[in-house]
mmCIF file of C-alpha atoms in Angstrom:
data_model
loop_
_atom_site.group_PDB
_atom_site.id
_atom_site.type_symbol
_atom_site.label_atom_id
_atom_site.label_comp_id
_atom_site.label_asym_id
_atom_site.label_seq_id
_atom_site.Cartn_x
_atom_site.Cartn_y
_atom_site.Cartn_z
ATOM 1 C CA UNK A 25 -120.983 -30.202 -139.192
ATOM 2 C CA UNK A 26 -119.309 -26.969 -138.068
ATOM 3 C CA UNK A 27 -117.488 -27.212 -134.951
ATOM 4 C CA UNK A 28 -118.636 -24.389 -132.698
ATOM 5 C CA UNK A 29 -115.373 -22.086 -131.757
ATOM 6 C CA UNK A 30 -115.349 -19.441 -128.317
ATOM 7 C CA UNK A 31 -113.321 -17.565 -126.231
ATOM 8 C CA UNK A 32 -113.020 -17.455 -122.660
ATOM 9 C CA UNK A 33 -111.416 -15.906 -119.986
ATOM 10 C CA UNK A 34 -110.561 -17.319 -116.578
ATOM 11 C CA UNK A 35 -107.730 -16.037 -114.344
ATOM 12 C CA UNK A 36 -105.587 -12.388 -114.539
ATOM 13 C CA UNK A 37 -101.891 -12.668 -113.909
ATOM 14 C CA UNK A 38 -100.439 -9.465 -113.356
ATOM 15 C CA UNK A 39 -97.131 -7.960 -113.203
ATOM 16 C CA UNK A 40 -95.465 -4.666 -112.252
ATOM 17 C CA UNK A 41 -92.675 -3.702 -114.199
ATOM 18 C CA UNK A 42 -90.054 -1.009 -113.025
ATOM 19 C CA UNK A 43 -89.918 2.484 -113.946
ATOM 20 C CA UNK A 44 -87.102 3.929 -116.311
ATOM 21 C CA UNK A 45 -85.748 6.860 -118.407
ATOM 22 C CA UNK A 46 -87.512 6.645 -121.568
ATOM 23 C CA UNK A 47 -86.600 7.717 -125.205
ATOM 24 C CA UNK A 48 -89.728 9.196 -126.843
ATOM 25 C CA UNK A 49 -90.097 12.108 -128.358
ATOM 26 C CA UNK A 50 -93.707 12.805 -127.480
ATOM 27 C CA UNK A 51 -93.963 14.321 -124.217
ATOM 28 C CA UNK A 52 -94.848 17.512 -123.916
ATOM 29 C CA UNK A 53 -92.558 18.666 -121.209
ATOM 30 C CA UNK A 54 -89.519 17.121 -119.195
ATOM 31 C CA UNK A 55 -88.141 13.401 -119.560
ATOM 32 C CA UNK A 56 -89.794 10.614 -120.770
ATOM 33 C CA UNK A 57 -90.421 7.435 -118.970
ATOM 34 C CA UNK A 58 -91.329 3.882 -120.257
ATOM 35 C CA UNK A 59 -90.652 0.307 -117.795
ATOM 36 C CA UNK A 60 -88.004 -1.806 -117.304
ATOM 37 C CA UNK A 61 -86.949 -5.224 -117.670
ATOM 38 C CA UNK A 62 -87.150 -6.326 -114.351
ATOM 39 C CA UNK A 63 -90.584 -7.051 -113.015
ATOM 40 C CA UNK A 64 -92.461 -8.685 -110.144
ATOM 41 C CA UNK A 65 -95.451 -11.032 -110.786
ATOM 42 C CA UNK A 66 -98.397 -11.441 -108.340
ATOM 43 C CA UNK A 67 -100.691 -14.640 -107.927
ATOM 44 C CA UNK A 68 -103.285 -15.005 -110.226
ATOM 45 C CA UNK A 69 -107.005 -13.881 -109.361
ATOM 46 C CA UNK A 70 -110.354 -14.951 -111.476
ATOM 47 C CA UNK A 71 -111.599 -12.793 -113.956
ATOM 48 C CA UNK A 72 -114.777 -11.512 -111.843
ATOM 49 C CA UNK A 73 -113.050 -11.055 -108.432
ATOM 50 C CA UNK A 74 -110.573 -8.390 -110.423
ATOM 51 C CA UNK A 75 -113.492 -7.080 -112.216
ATOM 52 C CA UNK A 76 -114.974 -6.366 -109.507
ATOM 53 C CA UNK A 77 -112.084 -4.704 -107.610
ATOM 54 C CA UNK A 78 -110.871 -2.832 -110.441
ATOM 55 C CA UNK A 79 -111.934 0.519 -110.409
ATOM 56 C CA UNK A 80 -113.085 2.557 -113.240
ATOM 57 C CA UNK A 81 -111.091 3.069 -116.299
ATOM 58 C CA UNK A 82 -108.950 6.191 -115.972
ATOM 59 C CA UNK A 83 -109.808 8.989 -118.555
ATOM 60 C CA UNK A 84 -106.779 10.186 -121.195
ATOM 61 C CA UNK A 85 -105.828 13.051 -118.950
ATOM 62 C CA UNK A 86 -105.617 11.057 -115.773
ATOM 63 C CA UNK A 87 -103.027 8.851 -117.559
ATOM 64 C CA UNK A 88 -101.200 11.725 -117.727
ATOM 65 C CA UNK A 89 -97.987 12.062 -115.623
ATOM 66 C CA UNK A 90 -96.633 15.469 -115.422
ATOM 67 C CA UNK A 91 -93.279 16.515 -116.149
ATOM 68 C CA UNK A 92 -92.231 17.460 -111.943
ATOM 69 C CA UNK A 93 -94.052 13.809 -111.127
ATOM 70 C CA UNK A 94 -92.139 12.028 -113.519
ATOM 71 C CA UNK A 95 -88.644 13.589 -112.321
ATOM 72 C CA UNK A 96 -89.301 12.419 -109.240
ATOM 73 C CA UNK A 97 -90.487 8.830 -110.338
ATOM 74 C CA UNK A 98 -87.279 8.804 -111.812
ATOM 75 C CA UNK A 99 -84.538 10.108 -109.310
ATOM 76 C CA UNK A 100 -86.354 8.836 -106.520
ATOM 77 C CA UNK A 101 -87.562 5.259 -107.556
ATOM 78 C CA UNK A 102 -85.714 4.276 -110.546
ATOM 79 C CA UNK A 103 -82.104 5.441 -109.322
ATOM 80 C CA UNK A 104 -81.757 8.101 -112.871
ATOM 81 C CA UNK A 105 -79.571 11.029 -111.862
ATOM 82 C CA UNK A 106 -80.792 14.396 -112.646
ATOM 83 C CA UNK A 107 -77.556 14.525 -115.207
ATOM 84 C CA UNK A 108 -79.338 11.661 -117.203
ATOM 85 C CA UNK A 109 -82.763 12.854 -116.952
ATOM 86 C CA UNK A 110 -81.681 16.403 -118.153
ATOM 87 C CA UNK A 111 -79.798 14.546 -121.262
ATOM 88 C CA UNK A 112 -83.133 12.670 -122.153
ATOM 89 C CA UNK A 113 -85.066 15.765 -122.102
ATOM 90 C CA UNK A 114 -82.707 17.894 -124.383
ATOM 91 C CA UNK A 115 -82.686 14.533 -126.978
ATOM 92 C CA UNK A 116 -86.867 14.430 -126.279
ATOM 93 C CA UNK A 117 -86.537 18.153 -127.424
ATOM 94 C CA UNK A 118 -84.095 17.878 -130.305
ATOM 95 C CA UNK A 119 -86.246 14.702 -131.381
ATOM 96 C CA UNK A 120 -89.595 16.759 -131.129
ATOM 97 C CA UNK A 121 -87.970 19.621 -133.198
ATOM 98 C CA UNK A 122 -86.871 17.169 -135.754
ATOM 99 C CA UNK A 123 -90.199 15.434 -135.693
ATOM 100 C CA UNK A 124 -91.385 19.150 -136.214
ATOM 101 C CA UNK A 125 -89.338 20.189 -138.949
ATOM 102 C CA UNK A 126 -90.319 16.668 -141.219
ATOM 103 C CA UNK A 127 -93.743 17.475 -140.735
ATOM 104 C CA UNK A 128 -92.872 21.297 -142.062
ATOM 105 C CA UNK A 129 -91.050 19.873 -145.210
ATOM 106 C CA UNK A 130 -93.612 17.504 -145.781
ATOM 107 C CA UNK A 131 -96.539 19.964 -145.862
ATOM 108 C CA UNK A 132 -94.262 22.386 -147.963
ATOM 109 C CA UNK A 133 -93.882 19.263 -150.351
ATOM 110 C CA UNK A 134 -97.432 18.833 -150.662
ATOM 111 C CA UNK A 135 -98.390 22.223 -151.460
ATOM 112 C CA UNK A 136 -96.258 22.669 -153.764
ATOM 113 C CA UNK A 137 -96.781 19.717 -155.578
ATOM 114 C CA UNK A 138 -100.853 21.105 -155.752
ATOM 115 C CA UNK A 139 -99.696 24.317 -156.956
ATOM 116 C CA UNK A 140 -97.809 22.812 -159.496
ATOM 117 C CA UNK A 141 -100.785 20.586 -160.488
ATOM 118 C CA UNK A 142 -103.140 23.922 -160.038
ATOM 119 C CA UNK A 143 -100.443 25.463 -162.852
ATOM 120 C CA UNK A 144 -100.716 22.390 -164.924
ATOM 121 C CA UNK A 145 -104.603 22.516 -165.042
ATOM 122 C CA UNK A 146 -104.755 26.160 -166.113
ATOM 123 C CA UNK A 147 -102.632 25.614 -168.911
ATOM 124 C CA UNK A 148 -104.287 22.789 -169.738
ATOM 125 C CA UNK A 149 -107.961 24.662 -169.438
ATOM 126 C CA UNK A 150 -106.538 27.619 -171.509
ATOM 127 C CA UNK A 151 -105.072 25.190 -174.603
ATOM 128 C CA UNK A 152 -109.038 23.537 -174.313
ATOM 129 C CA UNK A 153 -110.594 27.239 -174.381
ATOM 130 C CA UNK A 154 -108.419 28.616 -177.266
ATOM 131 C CA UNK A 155 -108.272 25.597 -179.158
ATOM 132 C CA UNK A 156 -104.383 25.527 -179.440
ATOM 133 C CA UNK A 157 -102.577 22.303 -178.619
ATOM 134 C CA UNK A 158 -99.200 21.996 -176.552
ATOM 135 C CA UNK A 159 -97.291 21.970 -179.638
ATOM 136 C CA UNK A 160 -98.389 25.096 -181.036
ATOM 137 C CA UNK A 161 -98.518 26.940 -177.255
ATOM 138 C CA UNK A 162 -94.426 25.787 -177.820
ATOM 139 C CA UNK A 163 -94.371 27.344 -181.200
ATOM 140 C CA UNK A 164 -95.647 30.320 -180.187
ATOM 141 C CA UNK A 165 -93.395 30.890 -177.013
ATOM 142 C CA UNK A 166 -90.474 30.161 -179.031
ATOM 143 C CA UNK A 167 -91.482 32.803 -181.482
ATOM 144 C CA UNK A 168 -92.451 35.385 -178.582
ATOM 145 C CA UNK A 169 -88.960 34.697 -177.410
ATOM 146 C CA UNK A 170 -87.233 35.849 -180.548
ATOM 147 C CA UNK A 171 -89.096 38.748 -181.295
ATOM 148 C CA UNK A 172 -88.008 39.805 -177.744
ATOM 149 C CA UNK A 173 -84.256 39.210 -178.588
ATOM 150 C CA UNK A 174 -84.429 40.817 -182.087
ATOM 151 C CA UNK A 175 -86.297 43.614 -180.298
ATOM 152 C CA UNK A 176 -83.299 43.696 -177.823
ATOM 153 C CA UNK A 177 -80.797 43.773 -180.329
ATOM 154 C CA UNK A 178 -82.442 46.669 -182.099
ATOM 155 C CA UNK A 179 -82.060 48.693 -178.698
ATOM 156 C CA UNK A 180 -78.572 48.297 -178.693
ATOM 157 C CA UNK A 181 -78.923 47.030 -174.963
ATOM 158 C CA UNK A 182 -75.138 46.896 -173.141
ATOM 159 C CA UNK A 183 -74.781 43.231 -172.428
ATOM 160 C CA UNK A 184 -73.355 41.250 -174.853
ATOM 161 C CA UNK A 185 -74.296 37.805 -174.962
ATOM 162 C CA UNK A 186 -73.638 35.110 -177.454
ATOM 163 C CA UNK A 187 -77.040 35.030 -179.668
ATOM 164 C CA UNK A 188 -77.800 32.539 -182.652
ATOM 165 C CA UNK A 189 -80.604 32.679 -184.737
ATOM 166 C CA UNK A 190 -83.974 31.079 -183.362
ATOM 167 C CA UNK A 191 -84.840 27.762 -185.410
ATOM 168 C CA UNK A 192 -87.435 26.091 -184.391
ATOM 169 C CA UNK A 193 -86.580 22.305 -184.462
ATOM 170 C CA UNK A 194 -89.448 20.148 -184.978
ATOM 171 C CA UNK A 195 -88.652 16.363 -183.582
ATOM 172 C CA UNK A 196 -90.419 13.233 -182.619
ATOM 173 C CA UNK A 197 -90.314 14.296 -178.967
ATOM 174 C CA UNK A 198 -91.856 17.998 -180.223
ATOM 175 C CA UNK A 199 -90.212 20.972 -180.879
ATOM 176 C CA UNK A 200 -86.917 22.047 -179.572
ATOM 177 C CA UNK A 201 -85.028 24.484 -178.312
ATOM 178 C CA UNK A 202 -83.525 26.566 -180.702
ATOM 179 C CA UNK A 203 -80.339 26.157 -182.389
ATOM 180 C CA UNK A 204 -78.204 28.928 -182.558
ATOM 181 C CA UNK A 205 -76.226 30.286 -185.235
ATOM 182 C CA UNK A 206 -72.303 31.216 -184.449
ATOM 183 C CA UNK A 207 -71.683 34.373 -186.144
ATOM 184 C CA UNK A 208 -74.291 36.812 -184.377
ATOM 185 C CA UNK A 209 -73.297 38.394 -181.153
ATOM 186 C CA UNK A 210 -76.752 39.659 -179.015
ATOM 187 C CA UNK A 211 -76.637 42.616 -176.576
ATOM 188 C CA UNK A 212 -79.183 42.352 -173.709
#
């Protein structure tokens, strides 16, 4: 037979912890603050007597301590000079702008990387539409790109750059880029 399992709850112990300078980033304004290590612990009360005592729970923005209260908690109750609380705010700040900045790069990355896919898919669309497969789009850009040098070298352009003749190489991995022959010079 299957033993029957529960949960109760009888008695809350509670403790307050002391205040201190905190280290996290995410606060909007001003220091942070977190608690301590030290901490003093009260006598335990049943469940229903602090249930009914309570209070109701506190909504997000009444957790909320703002910047000038949280100086004070600090400087007045926790023993933090002002030197150290203005050092945790300027690392809060260069943390945040770090934080920031990640976040920047990362969303860069990403777009990028769904351009690049976006690029990737049109090629691929346009190979489907005209029939033509990778190999061949290769081909053909290879063979663009010499009729633009020979074209260049007809001009008489003033650069001089070392040109060799365009042979298309065809491999196991695909075609290649061309090799060049030694004795031509090419003027761009």
């Amino acid at each position: 037979s299957k033993s029957n399992r529960s949960v109760s709850f009888n008695d809350i112990n509670m403790r307050k912890y002391e205040r201190a300078l905190g280290d996290h980033p995410c606060v909007s304004s001003g220091a942070p603050i977190t608690i301590g290590w030290r901490f003093n612990e009260f006598n335990s009360i049943p469940l229903d007597d602090y249930e009914s005592i309570r209070g109701p729970t506190l909504r997000k923005e009444q957790i909320r301590i703002p910047a000038e209260v949280r100086l004070r908690m600090l400087v007045d109750q926790a023993d933090v000079s002002l030197r150290d609380v203005k050092d945790a705010e300027l690392a809060s700040q260069r943390e945040r702008r770090q934080i920031y900045k990640s976040q920047k790069t990362a969303k860069y990355k990403t777009t990028q990387k769904i351009e690049e896919l976006s690029e990737t898919l049109k090629r691929k669309i346009k190979r489907v539409v005209t029939g033509t497969t990778k190999k061949r789009q290769e081909v053909k850009l290879w063979r663009d790109a010499q009729e633009v040098a020979l074209q260049k070298i007809d001009q008489g352009d003033s650069q001089e750059v070392a040109f060799k003749n365009f042979e298309l190489q065809e491999r196991p991995g695909g075609i290649m880029p061309p090799r060049l022959a030694r004795s031509k010079s090419l003027h761009l």
